[in-house]
Structure formats: structure tokens, C-alpha cells
């Protein structure tokens, strides 16, 4: 599951870099920081009470949008609960 998610994120980053003019490295760093932020939210969930499941949708949002995507996921979860 994790390898499939990683492959989809790398493919999405490659498409984003090809369409945009920023290049692959900044897009990869943005995706890595987004996935690290998703991991940080899950690690700190016992203290904050905020838990985001690590699934394909959340991984893609965090991988493509980066840290703002994780913030968006937390806000959506907060509004819906």
C-alpha cells in the first residue's frame, strides 16, 4: 500500500513539474514536506486529539499540495466533526 502511494505521489509530482516551470526538485521537496507534516500530525495525535488516516486521498493531498494541504485536511476534519 505504501509503495503504491509513493509511486502515485512521484507520478503526480512528475506531472506537476512537467506542466509547471518550477522543476522537479522543488516539487519533490514540497511533496516530502507535506508527507512529513502528515506524519507529524499522526505522531502528535495522542497529545492533540487530531488524527488523519494515512490513506491514498490524504497522501495525495499532502504530497501534491504540501504543508498547506495537510492544514486543509485538518481544517476539513475539524469542520466535519
mmCIF file of N, CA and C in Angstrom:
data_model
loop_
_atom_site.group_PDB
_atom_site.id
_atom_site.type_symbol
_atom_site.label_atom_id
_atom_site.label_comp_id
_atom_site.label_asym_id
_atom_site.label_seq_id
_atom_site.Cartn_x
_atom_site.Cartn_y
_atom_site.Cartn_z
ATOM 1 N N UNK A 1 0.823 -1.195 0.000
ATOM 2 C CA UNK A 1 0.000 0.000 0.000
ATOM 3 C C UNK A 1 0.867 1.260 0.000
ATOM 4 N N UNK A 2 1.899 1.267 0.865
ATOM 5 C CA UNK A 2 2.767 2.436 0.938
ATOM 6 C C UNK A 2 3.550 2.610 -0.358
ATOM 7 N N UNK A 3 3.993 1.510 -0.973
ATOM 8 C CA UNK A 3 4.746 1.630 -2.219
ATOM 9 C C UNK A 3 3.856 2.118 -3.361
ATOM 10 N N UNK A 4 2.613 1.709 -3.368
ATOM 11 C CA UNK A 4 1.685 2.204 -4.389
ATOM 12 C C UNK A 4 1.450 3.696 -4.193
ATOM 13 N N UNK A 5 1.245 4.108 -2.946
ATOM 14 C CA UNK A 5 1.055 5.522 -2.640
ATOM 15 C C UNK A 5 2.287 6.326 -3.028
ATOM 16 N N UNK A 6 3.467 5.813 -2.723
ATOM 17 C CA UNK A 6 4.696 6.520 -3.083
ATOM 18 C C UNK A 6 4.822 6.654 -4.602
ATOM 19 N N UNK A 7 4.470 5.615 -5.320
ATOM 20 C CA UNK A 7 4.524 5.674 -6.779
ATOM 21 C C UNK A 7 3.553 6.689 -7.359
ATOM 22 N N UNK A 8 2.359 6.744 -6.803
ATOM 23 C CA UNK A 8 1.365 7.711 -7.272
ATOM 24 C C UNK A 8 1.822 9.135 -6.970
ATOM 25 N N UNK A 9 2.414 9.342 -5.788
ATOM 26 C CA UNK A 9 2.894 10.680 -5.433
ATOM 27 C C UNK A 9 4.033 11.098 -6.354
ATOM 28 N N UNK A 10 4.958 10.195 -6.636
ATOM 29 C CA UNK A 10 6.066 10.519 -7.541
ATOM 30 C C UNK A 10 5.534 10.817 -8.938
ATOM 31 N N UNK A 11 4.565 10.070 -9.397
ATOM 32 C CA UNK A 11 3.968 10.330 -10.707
ATOM 33 C C UNK A 11 3.269 11.681 -10.732
ATOM 34 N N UNK A 12 2.526 11.995 -9.673
ATOM 35 C CA UNK A 12 1.850 13.293 -9.612
ATOM 36 C C UNK A 12 2.849 14.436 -9.566
ATOM 37 N N UNK A 13 3.943 14.257 -8.838
ATOM 38 C CA UNK A 13 4.975 15.300 -8.794
ATOM 39 C C UNK A 13 5.650 15.475 -10.142
ATOM 40 N N UNK A 14 5.874 14.371 -10.851
ATOM 41 C CA UNK A 14 6.493 14.470 -12.170
ATOM 42 C C UNK A 14 5.581 15.196 -13.153
ATOM 43 N N UNK A 15 4.294 14.905 -13.102
ATOM 44 C CA UNK A 15 3.347 15.592 -13.983
ATOM 45 C C UNK A 15 3.271 17.067 -13.625
ATOM 46 N N UNK A 16 3.235 17.360 -12.329
ATOM 47 C CA UNK A 16 3.184 18.760 -11.889
ATOM 48 C C UNK A 16 4.438 19.512 -12.325
ATOM 49 N N UNK A 17 5.596 18.876 -12.226
ATOM 50 C CA UNK A 17 6.838 19.529 -12.621
ATOM 51 C C UNK A 17 6.901 19.720 -14.131
ATOM 52 N N UNK A 18 6.347 18.768 -14.875
ATOM 53 C CA UNK A 18 6.363 18.889 -16.331
ATOM 54 C C UNK A 18 5.426 19.991 -16.800
ATOM 55 N N UNK A 19 4.298 20.142 -16.145
ATOM 56 C CA UNK A 19 3.336 21.173 -16.528
ATOM 57 C C UNK A 19 3.811 22.543 -16.072
ATOM 58 N N UNK A 20 4.268 22.615 -14.839
ATOM 59 C CA UNK A 20 4.752 23.884 -14.295
ATOM 60 C C UNK A 20 6.186 24.144 -14.727
ATOM 61 N N UNK A 21 6.679 25.278 -14.391
ATOM 62 C CA UNK A 21 8.031 25.640 -14.793
ATOM 63 C C UNK A 21 8.994 25.660 -13.616
ATOM 64 N N UNK A 22 8.561 25.123 -12.479
ATOM 65 C CA UNK A 22 9.402 25.208 -11.298
ATOM 66 C C UNK A 22 10.455 24.106 -11.233
ATOM 67 N N UNK A 23 10.269 23.011 -11.929
ATOM 68 C CA UNK A 23 11.228 21.932 -11.910
ATOM 69 C C UNK A 23 10.835 20.834 -10.946
ATOM 70 N N UNK A 24 11.540 19.719 -11.027
ATOM 71 C CA UNK A 24 11.173 18.552 -10.237
ATOM 72 C C UNK A 24 11.618 18.669 -8.788
ATOM 73 N N UNK A 25 12.780 19.223 -8.536
ATOM 74 C CA UNK A 25 13.309 19.254 -7.176
ATOM 75 C C UNK A 25 12.437 20.065 -6.212
ATOM 76 N N UNK A 26 12.008 21.293 -6.544
ATOM 77 C CA UNK A 26 11.119 21.997 -5.612
ATOM 78 C C UNK A 26 9.785 21.278 -5.396
ATOM 79 N N UNK A 27 9.265 20.649 -6.432
ATOM 80 C CA UNK A 27 8.009 19.907 -6.279
ATOM 81 C C UNK A 27 8.207 18.687 -5.391
ATOM 82 N N UNK A 28 9.355 18.015 -5.526
ATOM 83 C CA UNK A 28 9.641 16.854 -4.687
ATOM 84 C C UNK A 28 9.828 17.268 -3.235
ATOM 85 N N UNK A 29 10.507 18.381 -2.996
ATOM 86 C CA UNK A 29 10.693 18.869 -1.626
ATOM 87 C C UNK A 29 9.347 19.247 -1.022
ATOM 88 N N UNK A 30 8.493 19.901 -1.790
ATOM 89 C CA UNK A 30 7.160 20.265 -1.319
ATOM 90 C C UNK A 30 6.359 19.014 -0.955
ATOM 91 N N UNK A 31 6.410 17.998 -1.784
ATOM 92 C CA UNK A 31 5.705 16.747 -1.501
ATOM 93 C C UNK A 31 6.265 16.038 -0.283
ATOM 94 N N UNK A 32 7.581 16.030 -0.145
ATOM 95 C CA UNK A 32 8.208 15.396 1.013
ATOM 96 C C UNK A 32 7.824 16.116 2.302
ATOM 97 N N UNK A 33 7.825 17.449 2.269
ATOM 98 C CA UNK A 33 7.432 18.210 3.460
ATOM 99 C C UNK A 33 5.968 17.984 3.808
ATOM 100 N N UNK A 34 5.118 17.854 2.807
ATOM 101 C CA UNK A 34 3.710 17.571 3.062
ATOM 102 C C UNK A 34 3.511 16.210 3.705
ATOM 103 N N UNK A 35 4.223 15.195 3.211
ATOM 104 C CA UNK A 35 4.104 13.870 3.807
ATOM 105 C C UNK A 35 4.706 13.853 5.206
ATOM 106 N N UNK A 36 5.777 14.621 5.434
ATOM 107 C CA UNK A 36 6.358 14.719 6.776
ATOM 108 C C UNK A 36 5.379 15.409 7.729
ATOM 109 N N UNK A 37 4.657 16.416 7.246
ATOM 110 C CA UNK A 37 3.666 17.087 8.084
ATOM 111 C C UNK A 37 2.517 16.145 8.414
ATOM 112 N N UNK A 38 2.118 15.323 7.460
ATOM 113 C CA UNK A 38 1.072 14.327 7.720
ATOM 114 C C UNK A 38 1.537 13.333 8.782
ATOM 115 N N UNK A 39 2.785 12.915 8.699
ATOM 116 C CA UNK A 39 3.340 12.028 9.709
ATOM 117 C C UNK A 39 3.393 12.717 11.071
ATOM 118 N N UNK A 40 3.777 13.991 11.094
ATOM 119 C CA UNK A 40 3.852 14.737 12.355
ATOM 120 C C UNK A 40 2.476 14.873 12.999
ATOM 121 N N UNK A 41 1.443 15.074 12.194
ATOM 122 C CA UNK A 41 0.084 15.158 12.739
ATOM 123 C C UNK A 41 -0.309 13.821 13.353
ATOM 124 N N UNK A 42 0.036 12.728 12.690
ATOM 125 C CA UNK A 42 -0.326 11.413 13.219
ATOM 126 C C UNK A 42 0.483 11.055 14.459
ATOM 127 N N UNK A 43 1.750 11.447 14.525
ATOM 128 C CA UNK A 43 2.574 11.150 15.696
ATOM 129 C C UNK A 43 2.086 11.939 16.904
ATOM 130 N N UNK A 44 1.673 13.175 16.678
ATOM 131 C CA UNK A 44 1.232 14.016 17.795
ATOM 132 C C UNK A 44 -0.251 13.852 18.114
ATOM 133 N N UNK A 45 -0.899 12.893 17.511
ATOM 134 C CA UNK A 45 -2.350 12.743 17.708
ATOM 135 C C UNK A 45 -2.720 12.370 19.142
ATOM 136 N N UNK A 46 -1.857 11.669 19.845
ATOM 137 C CA UNK A 46 -2.189 11.311 21.225
ATOM 138 C C UNK A 46 -2.195 12.525 22.142
ATOM 139 N N UNK A 47 -1.506 13.585 21.751
ATOM 140 C CA UNK A 47 -1.471 14.800 22.561
ATOM 141 C C UNK A 47 -2.515 15.829 22.110
ATOM 142 N N UNK A 48 -2.781 15.864 20.806
ATOM 143 C CA UNK A 48 -3.680 16.891 20.274
ATOM 144 C C UNK A 48 -5.098 16.386 20.044
ATOM 145 N N UNK A 49 -5.268 15.095 19.860
ATOM 146 C CA UNK A 49 -6.580 14.545 19.565
ATOM 147 C C UNK A 49 -6.946 14.629 18.092
ATOM 148 N N UNK A 50 -6.058 15.147 17.268
ATOM 149 C CA UNK A 50 -6.290 15.247 15.830
ATOM 150 C C UNK A 50 -5.592 14.081 15.157
ATOM 151 N N UNK A 51 -6.354 13.272 14.430
ATOM 152 C CA UNK A 51 -5.770 12.122 13.747
ATOM 153 C C UNK A 51 -6.239 12.120 12.304
ATOM 154 N N UNK A 52 -5.297 12.059 11.379
ATOM 155 C CA UNK A 52 -5.602 11.921 9.963
ATOM 156 C C UNK A 52 -5.133 10.544 9.524
ATOM 157 N N UNK A 53 -6.029 9.777 8.975
ATOM 158 C CA UNK A 53 -5.645 8.461 8.493
ATOM 159 C C UNK A 53 -4.668 8.582 7.331
ATOM 160 N N UNK A 54 -3.730 7.647 7.253
ATOM 161 C CA UNK A 54 -2.778 7.670 6.152
ATOM 162 C C UNK A 54 -3.333 6.779 5.050
ATOM 163 N N UNK A 55 -4.134 7.386 4.172
ATOM 164 C CA UNK A 55 -4.734 6.660 3.061
ATOM 165 C C UNK A 55 -4.338 7.334 1.752
ATOM 166 N N UNK A 56 -4.853 6.831 0.656
ATOM 167 C CA UNK A 56 -4.456 7.341 -0.657
ATOM 168 C C UNK A 56 -4.857 8.807 -0.824
ATOM 169 N N UNK A 57 -6.060 9.158 -0.424
ATOM 170 C CA UNK A 57 -6.515 10.535 -0.599
ATOM 171 C C UNK A 57 -5.664 11.508 0.211
ATOM 172 N N UNK A 58 -5.474 11.216 1.493
ATOM 173 C CA UNK A 58 -4.678 12.108 2.333
ATOM 174 C C UNK A 58 -3.232 12.173 1.861
ATOM 175 N N UNK A 59 -2.695 11.051 1.420
ATOM 176 C CA UNK A 59 -1.327 11.038 0.907
ATOM 177 C C UNK A 59 -1.174 11.873 -0.353
ATOM 178 N N UNK A 60 -2.151 11.800 -1.237
ATOM 179 C CA UNK A 60 -2.088 12.607 -2.456
ATOM 180 C C UNK A 60 -2.239 14.090 -2.159
ATOM 181 N N UNK A 61 -3.150 14.438 -1.277
ATOM 182 C CA UNK A 61 -3.326 15.850 -0.914
ATOM 183 C C UNK A 61 -2.049 16.388 -0.279
ATOM 184 N N UNK A 62 -1.478 15.623 0.649
ATOM 185 C CA UNK A 62 -0.253 16.062 1.312
ATOM 186 C C UNK A 62 0.928 16.072 0.352
ATOM 187 N N UNK A 63 0.985 15.120 -0.549
ATOM 188 C CA UNK A 63 2.098 15.041 -1.491
ATOM 189 C C UNK A 63 2.064 16.107 -2.565
ATOM 190 N N UNK A 64 0.893 16.468 -3.008
ATOM 191 C CA UNK A 64 0.779 17.447 -4.097
ATOM 192 C C UNK A 64 0.728 18.872 -3.559
ATOM 193 N N UNK A 65 -0.069 19.097 -2.521
ATOM 194 C CA UNK A 65 -0.226 20.459 -2.000
ATOM 195 C C UNK A 65 0.792 20.814 -0.929
ATOM 196 N N UNK A 66 1.423 19.812 -0.316
ATOM 197 C CA UNK A 66 2.429 20.076 0.707
ATOM 198 C C UNK A 66 1.800 20.397 2.051
ATOM 199 N N UNK A 67 2.480 21.235 2.825
ATOM 200 C CA UNK A 67 2.019 21.583 4.168
ATOM 201 C C UNK A 67 0.654 22.271 4.143
ATOM 202 N N UNK A 68 0.377 23.177 3.209
ATOM 203 C CA UNK A 68 -0.984 23.741 3.171
ATOM 204 C C UNK A 68 -2.063 22.682 2.945
ATOM 205 N N UNK A 69 -1.740 21.618 2.246
ATOM 206 C CA UNK A 69 -2.698 20.538 2.062
ATOM 207 C C UNK A 69 -3.008 19.814 3.354
ATOM 208 N N UNK A 70 -1.991 19.623 4.197
ATOM 209 C CA UNK A 70 -2.210 18.980 5.500
ATOM 210 C C UNK A 70 -3.049 19.891 6.386
ATOM 211 N N UNK A 71 -2.760 21.186 6.353
ATOM 212 C CA UNK A 71 -3.570 22.142 7.125
ATOM 213 C C UNK A 71 -5.015 22.098 6.632
ATOM 214 N N UNK A 72 -5.213 22.024 5.338
ATOM 215 C CA UNK A 72 -6.559 21.923 4.775
ATOM 216 C C UNK A 72 -7.255 20.657 5.256
ATOM 217 N N UNK A 73 -6.553 19.537 5.288
ATOM 218 C CA UNK A 73 -7.155 18.293 5.770
ATOM 219 C C UNK A 73 -7.549 18.391 7.241
ATOM 220 N N UNK A 74 -6.699 19.024 8.045
ATOM 221 C CA UNK A 74 -7.027 19.191 9.468
ATOM 222 C C UNK A 74 -8.247 20.087 9.626
ATOM 223 N N UNK A 75 -8.316 21.166 8.861
ATOM 224 C CA UNK A 75 -9.466 22.063 8.947
ATOM 225 C C UNK A 75 -10.754 21.399 8.481
ATOM 226 N N UNK A 76 -10.677 20.598 7.427
ATOM 227 C CA UNK A 76 -11.858 19.889 6.947
ATOM 228 C C UNK A 76 -12.329 18.890 8.000
ATOM 229 N N UNK A 77 -11.398 18.186 8.619
ATOM 230 C CA UNK A 77 -11.783 17.249 9.670
ATOM 231 C C UNK A 77 -12.393 17.997 10.859
ATOM 232 N N UNK A 78 -11.852 19.141 11.195
ATOM 233 C CA UNK A 78 -12.374 19.929 12.315
ATOM 234 C C UNK A 78 -13.786 20.421 12.030
ATOM 235 N N UNK A 79 -14.045 20.850 10.795
ATOM 236 C CA UNK A 79 -15.377 21.354 10.424
ATOM 237 C C UNK A 79 -16.384 20.202 10.379
ATOM 238 N N UNK A 80 -15.984 19.040 9.906
ATOM 239 C CA UNK A 80 -16.915 17.935 9.745
ATOM 240 C C UNK A 80 -17.206 17.186 11.037
ATOM 241 N N UNK A 81 -16.393 17.396 12.078
ATOM 242 C CA UNK A 81 -16.666 16.674 13.324
ATOM 243 C C UNK A 81 -17.321 17.553 14.344
#
